[in-house]
Amino acid sequence: MRLAVGALLLLWGCATPPAIPQRPLPAKAGPVFLENDWEGALRAGREGRRPVLVEAWAPWCQSCRSMRATVLTSPALDAWADRFVWLAVDTDADTSMAFLQRYPVDTWPTFFVLEPEHGAVLARSLGAVSLPQFLGLLEQSERTFQQGRLGTEALVRADALALSGQHGEAAVAYQRALEQLAPEDARRAGALVSWSKSLAATGASADCMRVAASELPKLSRVDDRTRLLYVGMGCALDTNTDEARAVRGQFADEANRALGAPETELTPLQRSSLYELACEAREASGDEAGLRDQARTWWAFLQLQATHANGAEERAALDSHRVMATALLDQPDAAIPLLERSERELPGDYNPPARLATLYLMAGRKDEALTASKRALALAKGVSRGTVLAGHARILMAHGERAHAERLLTEALSEMDRTPGIPQDHLQRKVLERTLARLRASNGASPK
């Protein structure tokens, strides 16, 4: 999420959804996820001689919610239910900090496949994927587990380097691993995403952008291209050169071509992300009229998806995109009824009232924003309160309560410091620190 309004939403605690800590499961047979029990999952894997599929998600992650409502509840996974041990790790849960020390996560969702004896990573997949992409991950990972990593050593080593934070070495290792993968190999798109992310992590945004531009035409599937396109656009937006501006245009053209793909070839989330990319390109080029036209088309798509969604969870999965699209159109009131519906239908979820608070504030309805934010705070627990508290502080500032907002953020950061095991680079901490720094800077004080 890189639109100006996207960054704003993250700071306001409205970056995205899921809700209740327990996974809604289909009524029929299918994968049953253990919740936040890493050691128990490895033990079950050893006892049953099965690999462990880990879904690392977060309560604010819209992509996670979308996959949970569609891909991870698909009947196509029934045949795989007993071939893996299934584990869901909430990266905001206090009990997940030990897991994150060993398996750092900076992309949501991230999927790991672990061998159970020592917890070694057999495969890693970054970001939301379609059902065919997820099935490809399962198929390849099962072969890797059964064959003892045969033919996957280079990719496994690259993942290990990335997980240890050695992104420069990881980028080189991913490049070498890709040289060994056939063009039709199901792992290729995921490896390209990982390579690009490692390049970006080293500050080599221009190289990341070039990799995406070079490799996109070689990917035959539109869902694979969409996955790489999203990372590549982020790198192109971080690069302020004539080359980057030209590449952004190429990426925008690719996004619009992909939007013409048949409905079955992209998930609603992937299609909505393509609209987001196209809007980003318009915004970066200063094309205000084109941006509004693109945002109107995006909003029409999001309204249609709300009508066709199979239940509240699937409908709410795109609520944060609805906030972005209507913000770009300067029509926040248009999304309010849908968000109010999400709050009614998902009463245990802090995200609908947090997003409503953002919309109310954008619409100048400050008192309603404060009331909605208080409802969100009452539902958010533990580390997850960070983004909601940041949003609440923003609303307090709009009410002229700057000292109250600063005290709230300072106390939240102090509480994090007193909580054992929370990494210094945890996203929730970063959001609080960034919001506090901006508050102090706007008050003429030096950010600490």
Short mmCIF file of N, CA and C in Angstrom, two decimals, residues 200-335:
data_model
loop_
_atom_site.label_atom_id
_atom_site.label_comp_id
_atom_site.label_asym_id
_atom_site.label_seq_id
_atom_site.Cartn_x
_atom_site.Cartn_y
_atom_site.Cartn_z
N ALA A 200 15.42 -4.60 -2.59
CA ALA A 200 14.83 -3.41 -1.98
C ALA A 200 15.32 -3.22 -0.55
N ALA A 201 15.49 -4.32 0.18
CA ALA A 201 15.92 -4.24 1.57
C ALA A 201 17.34 -3.69 1.69
N THR A 202 18.15 -3.84 0.64
CA THR A 202 19.51 -3.29 0.66
C THR A 202 19.55 -1.85 0.16
N GLY A 203 18.40 -1.31 -0.21
CA GLY A 203 18.34 0.04 -0.76
C GLY A 203 18.54 0.09 -2.26
N ALA A 204 18.65 -1.07 -2.90
CA ALA A 204 18.88 -1.12 -4.35
C ALA A 204 17.54 -1.11 -5.08
N SER A 205 16.75 -0.05 -4.88
CA SER A 205 15.43 0.02 -5.48
C SER A 205 15.48 0.03 -7.00
N ALA A 206 16.50 0.67 -7.56
CA ALA A 206 16.61 0.72 -9.02
C ALA A 206 16.84 -0.68 -9.58
N ASP A 207 17.69 -1.46 -8.92
CA ASP A 207 17.93 -2.83 -9.39
C ASP A 207 16.67 -3.68 -9.24
N CYS A 208 15.95 -3.49 -8.13
CA CYS A 208 14.68 -4.21 -7.93
C CYS A 208 13.72 -3.90 -9.06
N MET A 209 13.60 -2.62 -9.40
CA MET A 209 12.71 -2.18 -10.47
C MET A 209 13.11 -2.81 -11.80
N ARG A 210 14.42 -2.86 -12.06
CA ARG A 210 14.91 -3.42 -13.33
C ARG A 210 14.66 -4.92 -13.42
N VAL A 211 14.83 -5.62 -12.30
CA VAL A 211 14.55 -7.05 -12.29
C VAL A 211 13.09 -7.30 -12.66
N ALA A 212 12.19 -6.54 -12.03
CA ALA A 212 10.76 -6.72 -12.32
C ALA A 212 10.45 -6.41 -13.78
N ALA A 213 11.01 -5.33 -14.29
CA ALA A 213 10.73 -4.94 -15.69
C ALA A 213 11.26 -5.99 -16.66
N SER A 214 12.42 -6.56 -16.34
CA SER A 214 13.03 -7.55 -17.23
C SER A 214 12.31 -8.89 -17.18
N GLU A 215 11.87 -9.30 -15.98
CA GLU A 215 11.33 -10.64 -15.80
C GLU A 215 9.82 -10.74 -16.03
N LEU A 216 9.10 -9.64 -15.92
CA LEU A 216 7.64 -9.69 -16.10
C LEU A 216 7.21 -10.34 -17.41
N PRO A 217 7.82 -9.96 -18.55
CA PRO A 217 7.37 -10.57 -19.82
C PRO A 217 7.62 -12.07 -19.90
N LYS A 218 8.50 -12.60 -19.05
CA LYS A 218 8.83 -14.02 -19.10
C LYS A 218 7.86 -14.88 -18.32
N LEU A 219 7.00 -14.25 -17.52
CA LEU A 219 6.03 -15.00 -16.73
C LEU A 219 4.74 -15.16 -17.53
N SER A 220 4.32 -16.38 -17.71
CA SER A 220 3.18 -16.64 -18.60
C SER A 220 1.84 -16.42 -17.92
N ARG A 221 1.78 -16.54 -16.60
CA ARG A 221 0.50 -16.45 -15.89
C ARG A 221 0.27 -15.05 -15.36
N VAL A 222 -0.95 -14.56 -15.51
CA VAL A 222 -1.25 -13.19 -15.09
C VAL A 222 -1.17 -13.03 -13.58
N ASP A 223 -1.51 -14.08 -12.80
CA ASP A 223 -1.40 -13.94 -11.34
C ASP A 223 0.06 -13.85 -10.91
N ASP A 224 0.96 -14.54 -11.62
CA ASP A 224 2.39 -14.42 -11.32
C ASP A 224 2.91 -13.03 -11.68
N ARG A 225 2.48 -12.51 -12.82
CA ARG A 225 2.91 -11.17 -13.22
C ARG A 225 2.41 -10.12 -12.23
N THR A 226 1.18 -10.28 -11.78
CA THR A 226 0.61 -9.33 -10.83
C THR A 226 1.40 -9.30 -9.54
N ARG A 227 1.82 -10.46 -9.10
CA ARG A 227 2.58 -10.57 -7.86
C ARG A 227 3.91 -9.82 -7.95
N LEU A 228 4.63 -10.00 -9.05
CA LEU A 228 5.92 -9.33 -9.23
C LEU A 228 5.72 -7.84 -9.53
N LEU A 229 4.66 -7.53 -10.24
CA LEU A 229 4.38 -6.15 -10.60
C LEU A 229 4.20 -5.27 -9.37
N TYR A 230 3.55 -5.79 -8.36
CA TYR A 230 3.29 -5.01 -7.15
C TYR A 230 4.59 -4.62 -6.47
N VAL A 231 5.53 -5.58 -6.37
CA VAL A 231 6.83 -5.29 -5.75
C VAL A 231 7.63 -4.32 -6.63
N GLY A 232 7.62 -4.56 -7.93
CA GLY A 232 8.37 -3.71 -8.84
C GLY A 232 7.90 -2.27 -8.83
N MET A 233 6.58 -2.06 -8.75
CA MET A 233 6.07 -0.70 -8.72
C MET A 233 6.52 0.01 -7.46
N GLY A 234 6.54 -0.70 -6.33
CA GLY A 234 7.01 -0.09 -5.10
C GLY A 234 8.44 0.40 -5.23
N CYS A 235 9.29 -0.40 -5.87
CA CYS A 235 10.68 0.00 -6.07
C CYS A 235 10.78 1.17 -7.05
N ALA A 236 9.96 1.16 -8.10
CA ALA A 236 9.98 2.26 -9.07
C ALA A 236 9.53 3.56 -8.43
N LEU A 237 8.58 3.49 -7.50
CA LEU A 237 8.12 4.69 -6.81
C LEU A 237 9.16 5.23 -5.85
N ASP A 238 10.06 4.36 -5.40
CA ASP A 238 11.14 4.78 -4.50
C ASP A 238 12.34 5.32 -5.25
N THR A 239 12.27 5.35 -6.57
CA THR A 239 13.40 5.77 -7.41
C THR A 239 12.98 6.99 -8.22
N ASN A 240 13.66 8.11 -8.03
CA ASN A 240 13.27 9.35 -8.68
C ASN A 240 14.23 9.67 -9.83
N THR A 241 14.08 8.92 -10.93
CA THR A 241 14.91 9.13 -12.12
C THR A 241 14.02 9.06 -13.35
N ASP A 242 14.58 9.52 -14.48
CA ASP A 242 13.83 9.41 -15.73
C ASP A 242 13.55 7.95 -16.06
N GLU A 243 14.53 7.09 -15.78
CA GLU A 243 14.33 5.66 -16.04
C GLU A 243 13.15 5.14 -15.22
N ALA A 244 13.10 5.53 -13.93
CA ALA A 244 12.02 5.05 -13.06
C ALA A 244 10.67 5.55 -13.55
N ARG A 245 10.62 6.80 -14.00
CA ARG A 245 9.35 7.34 -14.49
C ARG A 245 8.87 6.56 -15.72
N ALA A 246 9.82 6.19 -16.58
CA ALA A 246 9.45 5.40 -17.76
C ALA A 246 8.97 4.01 -17.36
N VAL A 247 9.65 3.41 -16.39
CA VAL A 247 9.27 2.06 -15.94
C VAL A 247 7.90 2.09 -15.28
N ARG A 248 7.62 3.15 -14.51
CA ARG A 248 6.28 3.25 -13.91
C ARG A 248 5.19 3.24 -14.98
N GLY A 249 5.46 3.93 -16.08
CA GLY A 249 4.50 3.91 -17.17
C GLY A 249 4.32 2.51 -17.75
N GLN A 250 5.44 1.78 -17.90
CA GLN A 250 5.36 0.40 -18.39
C GLN A 250 4.56 -0.47 -17.43
N PHE A 251 4.81 -0.29 -16.13
CA PHE A 251 4.09 -1.08 -15.13
C PHE A 251 2.60 -0.74 -15.14
N ALA A 252 2.28 0.54 -15.33
CA ALA A 252 0.87 0.94 -15.39
C ALA A 252 0.19 0.30 -16.59
N ASP A 253 0.87 0.27 -17.73
CA ASP A 253 0.31 -0.38 -18.92
C ASP A 253 0.09 -1.87 -18.66
N GLU A 254 1.06 -2.50 -17.99
CA GLU A 254 0.92 -3.93 -17.67
C GLU A 254 -0.26 -4.15 -16.72
N ALA A 255 -0.43 -3.27 -15.74
CA ALA A 255 -1.54 -3.41 -14.80
C ALA A 255 -2.88 -3.32 -15.53
N ASN A 256 -2.99 -2.38 -16.45
CA ASN A 256 -4.25 -2.23 -17.18
C ASN A 256 -4.51 -3.40 -18.12
N ARG A 257 -3.44 -3.96 -18.70
CA ARG A 257 -3.62 -5.17 -19.53
C ARG A 257 -4.10 -6.33 -18.66
N ALA A 258 -3.49 -6.47 -17.48
CA ALA A 258 -3.86 -7.56 -16.59
C ALA A 258 -5.31 -7.44 -16.12
N LEU A 259 -5.79 -6.22 -15.98
CA LEU A 259 -7.18 -6.03 -15.56
C LEU A 259 -8.17 -6.57 -16.59
N GLY A 260 -7.71 -6.76 -17.82
CA GLY A 260 -8.56 -7.35 -18.85
C GLY A 260 -8.59 -8.86 -18.84
N ALA A 261 -7.84 -9.48 -17.91
CA ALA A 261 -7.80 -10.95 -17.83
C ALA A 261 -9.16 -11.49 -17.38
N PRO A 262 -9.51 -12.72 -17.77
CA PRO A 262 -10.77 -13.33 -17.32
C PRO A 262 -10.87 -13.35 -15.80
N GLU A 263 -12.08 -13.28 -15.31
CA GLU A 263 -12.33 -13.20 -13.87
C GLU A 263 -11.68 -14.33 -13.10
N THR A 264 -11.66 -15.52 -13.70
CA THR A 264 -11.15 -16.70 -13.00
C THR A 264 -9.63 -16.70 -12.84
N GLU A 265 -8.92 -15.83 -13.53
CA GLU A 265 -7.46 -15.87 -13.50
C GLU A 265 -6.85 -15.00 -12.41
N LEU A 266 -7.66 -14.17 -11.75
CA LEU A 266 -7.17 -13.32 -10.68
C LEU A 266 -8.16 -13.34 -9.52
N THR A 267 -7.65 -13.30 -8.30
CA THR A 267 -8.53 -13.15 -7.16
C THR A 267 -9.03 -11.71 -7.10
N PRO A 268 -10.15 -11.45 -6.42
CA PRO A 268 -10.60 -10.06 -6.28
C PRO A 268 -9.53 -9.16 -5.67
N LEU A 269 -8.77 -9.66 -4.70
CA LEU A 269 -7.71 -8.87 -4.10
C LEU A 269 -6.64 -8.52 -5.12
N GLN A 270 -6.22 -9.49 -5.93
CA GLN A 270 -5.20 -9.22 -6.95
C GLN A 270 -5.70 -8.19 -7.95
N ARG A 271 -6.95 -8.32 -8.34
CA ARG A 271 -7.50 -7.37 -9.31
C ARG A 271 -7.58 -5.97 -8.68
N SER A 272 -8.01 -5.89 -7.43
CA SER A 272 -8.09 -4.60 -6.76
C SER A 272 -6.70 -3.99 -6.61
N SER A 273 -5.70 -4.83 -6.35
CA SER A 273 -4.32 -4.33 -6.23
C SER A 273 -3.82 -3.76 -7.55
N LEU A 274 -4.28 -4.31 -8.66
CA LEU A 274 -3.91 -3.75 -9.96
C LEU A 274 -4.50 -2.36 -10.14
N TYR A 275 -5.73 -2.17 -9.69
CA TYR A 275 -6.30 -0.82 -9.73
C TYR A 275 -5.47 0.13 -8.87
N GLU A 276 -5.05 -0.36 -7.71
CA GLU A 276 -4.22 0.46 -6.83
C GLU A 276 -2.93 0.86 -7.54
N LEU A 277 -2.29 -0.11 -8.23
CA LEU A 277 -1.06 0.18 -8.97
C LEU A 277 -1.29 1.25 -10.03
N ALA A 278 -2.38 1.10 -10.76
CA ALA A 278 -2.67 2.08 -11.82
C ALA A 278 -2.89 3.47 -11.23
N CYS A 279 -3.55 3.53 -10.06
CA CYS A 279 -3.74 4.83 -9.40
C CYS A 279 -2.40 5.40 -8.94
N GLU A 280 -1.53 4.54 -8.43
CA GLU A 280 -0.21 5.00 -7.99
C GLU A 280 0.56 5.64 -9.14
N ALA A 281 0.49 4.99 -10.28
CA ALA A 281 1.20 5.52 -11.44
C ALA A 281 0.65 6.88 -11.85
N ARG A 282 -0.66 7.03 -11.83
CA ARG A 282 -1.28 8.31 -12.16
C ARG A 282 -0.87 9.38 -11.15
N GLU A 283 -0.90 9.00 -9.88
CA GLU A 283 -0.55 9.95 -8.84
C GLU A 283 0.91 10.39 -8.97
N ALA A 284 1.80 9.45 -9.23
CA ALA A 284 3.23 9.77 -9.33
C ALA A 284 3.53 10.67 -10.52
N SER A 285 2.74 10.53 -11.58
CA SER A 285 2.97 11.33 -12.79
C SER A 285 2.28 12.69 -12.73
N GLY A 286 1.49 12.92 -11.67
CA GLY A 286 0.79 14.19 -11.55
C GLY A 286 -0.45 14.30 -12.42
N ASP A 287 -0.94 13.15 -12.92
CA ASP A 287 -2.11 13.14 -13.79
C ASP A 287 -3.38 13.09 -12.93
N GLU A 288 -3.82 14.25 -12.45
CA GLU A 288 -4.95 14.30 -11.52
C GLU A 288 -6.25 13.83 -12.17
N ALA A 289 -6.49 14.23 -13.41
CA ALA A 289 -7.73 13.82 -14.09
C ALA A 289 -7.73 12.31 -14.32
N GLY A 290 -6.58 11.79 -14.77
CA GLY A 290 -6.48 10.35 -14.98
C GLY A 290 -6.61 9.58 -13.69
N LEU A 291 -6.06 10.13 -12.59
CA LEU A 291 -6.16 9.49 -11.29
C LEU A 291 -7.61 9.39 -10.85
N ARG A 292 -8.37 10.44 -11.02
CA ARG A 292 -9.77 10.40 -10.61
C ARG A 292 -10.57 9.41 -11.46
N ASP A 293 -10.28 9.37 -12.76
CA ASP A 293 -10.97 8.40 -13.62
C ASP A 293 -10.66 6.97 -13.18
N GLN A 294 -9.36 6.72 -12.91
CA GLN A 294 -8.96 5.38 -12.48
C GLN A 294 -9.59 5.04 -11.13
N ALA A 295 -9.62 6.01 -10.22
CA ALA A 295 -10.20 5.77 -8.90
C ALA A 295 -11.70 5.50 -9.00
N ARG A 296 -12.39 6.18 -9.93
CA ARG A 296 -13.82 5.92 -10.11
C ARG A 296 -14.05 4.49 -10.59
N THR A 297 -13.21 4.04 -11.53
CA THR A 297 -13.35 2.66 -12.02
C THR A 297 -13.07 1.67 -10.90
N TRP A 298 -12.06 1.98 -10.09
CA TRP A 298 -11.72 1.12 -8.96
C TRP A 298 -12.89 1.04 -7.98
N TRP A 299 -13.47 2.18 -7.66
CA TRP A 299 -14.59 2.21 -6.71
C TRP A 299 -15.78 1.43 -7.26
N ALA A 300 -16.04 1.52 -8.54
CA ALA A 300 -17.15 0.75 -9.13
C ALA A 300 -16.89 -0.75 -8.98
N PHE A 301 -15.63 -1.16 -9.20
CA PHE A 301 -15.27 -2.57 -9.01
C PHE A 301 -15.48 -2.99 -7.57
N LEU A 302 -15.06 -2.16 -6.62
CA LEU A 302 -15.19 -2.50 -5.20
C LEU A 302 -16.65 -2.58 -4.77
N GLN A 303 -17.49 -1.73 -5.32
CA GLN A 303 -18.92 -1.81 -5.02
C GLN A 303 -19.50 -3.12 -5.55
N LEU A 304 -19.09 -3.51 -6.75
CA LEU A 304 -19.58 -4.76 -7.33
C LEU A 304 -19.14 -5.96 -6.50
N GLN A 305 -17.88 -5.93 -6.03
CA GLN A 305 -17.40 -7.03 -5.19
C GLN A 305 -18.17 -7.12 -3.89
N ALA A 306 -18.56 -6.00 -3.33
CA ALA A 306 -19.35 -6.02 -2.10
C ALA A 306 -20.69 -6.72 -2.33
N THR A 307 -21.24 -6.54 -3.52
CA THR A 307 -22.52 -7.17 -3.85
C THR A 307 -22.39 -8.66 -4.05
N HIS A 308 -21.26 -9.08 -4.65
CA HIS A 308 -21.08 -10.48 -5.02
C HIS A 308 -20.35 -11.32 -3.97
N ALA A 309 -19.87 -10.71 -2.90
CA ALA A 309 -19.07 -11.43 -1.91
C ALA A 309 -19.88 -12.53 -1.24
N ASN A 310 -19.21 -13.63 -0.95
CA ASN A 310 -19.83 -14.75 -0.26
C ASN A 310 -19.67 -14.59 1.25
N GLY A 311 -20.43 -13.68 1.83
CA GLY A 311 -20.41 -13.50 3.27
C GLY A 311 -19.60 -12.29 3.72
N ALA A 312 -19.73 -12.02 5.02
CA ALA A 312 -19.14 -10.80 5.60
C ALA A 312 -17.62 -10.80 5.53
N GLU A 313 -17.00 -11.94 5.79
CA GLU A 313 -15.53 -11.99 5.81
C GLU A 313 -14.97 -11.63 4.44
N GLU A 314 -15.52 -12.21 3.39
CA GLU A 314 -15.03 -11.93 2.05
C GLU A 314 -15.32 -10.48 1.65
N ARG A 315 -16.47 -9.97 2.04
CA ARG A 315 -16.81 -8.59 1.70
C ARG A 315 -15.86 -7.61 2.41
N ALA A 316 -15.59 -7.86 3.69
CA ALA A 316 -14.75 -6.95 4.47
C ALA A 316 -13.30 -6.99 4.04
N ALA A 317 -12.90 -8.04 3.32
CA ALA A 317 -11.50 -8.18 2.92
C ALA A 317 -11.01 -7.02 2.07
N LEU A 318 -11.92 -6.33 1.39
CA LEU A 318 -11.51 -5.20 0.53
C LEU A 318 -11.93 -3.85 1.11
N ASP A 319 -12.31 -3.82 2.39
CA ASP A 319 -12.77 -2.57 2.98
C ASP A 319 -11.68 -1.50 3.00
N SER A 320 -10.43 -1.88 3.27
CA SER A 320 -9.38 -0.87 3.30
C SER A 320 -9.15 -0.28 1.92
N HIS A 321 -9.32 -1.08 0.86
CA HIS A 321 -9.24 -0.55 -0.49
C HIS A 321 -10.41 0.41 -0.76
N ARG A 322 -11.56 0.13 -0.17
CA ARG A 322 -12.69 1.05 -0.33
C ARG A 322 -12.38 2.40 0.31
N VAL A 323 -11.70 2.36 1.45
CA VAL A 323 -11.29 3.62 2.09
C VAL A 323 -10.34 4.38 1.17
N MET A 324 -9.37 3.69 0.59
CA MET A 324 -8.40 4.35 -0.28
C MET A 324 -9.06 4.95 -1.51
N ALA A 325 -9.90 4.16 -2.16
CA ALA A 325 -10.51 4.63 -3.41
C ALA A 325 -11.39 5.86 -3.17
N THR A 326 -12.20 5.84 -2.10
CA THR A 326 -13.08 6.98 -1.86
C THR A 326 -12.29 8.19 -1.35
N ALA A 327 -11.15 7.95 -0.70
CA ALA A 327 -10.30 9.07 -0.30
C ALA A 327 -9.71 9.75 -1.52
N LEU A 328 -9.29 8.96 -2.51
CA LEU A 328 -8.76 9.53 -3.74
C LEU A 328 -9.82 10.35 -4.47
N LEU A 329 -11.06 9.93 -4.35
CA LEU A 329 -12.16 10.65 -4.99
C LEU A 329 -12.68 11.80 -4.13
N ASP A 330 -12.12 11.92 -2.92
CA ASP A 330 -12.59 12.92 -1.95
C ASP A 330 -14.07 12.73 -1.66
N GLN A 331 -14.46 11.45 -1.56
CA GLN A 331 -15.86 11.11 -1.27
C GLN A 331 -15.92 10.07 -0.15
N PRO A 332 -15.36 10.37 1.02
CA PRO A 332 -15.32 9.35 2.08
C PRO A 332 -16.70 8.88 2.51
N ASP A 333 -17.70 9.74 2.39
CA ASP A 333 -19.05 9.33 2.80
C ASP A 333 -19.57 8.15 1.98
N ALA A 334 -19.05 7.97 0.76
CA ALA A 334 -19.54 6.89 -0.10
C ALA A 334 -19.26 5.52 0.49
N ALA A 335 -18.14 5.39 1.21
CA ALA A 335 -17.76 4.08 1.76
C ALA A 335 -18.32 3.84 3.15
#
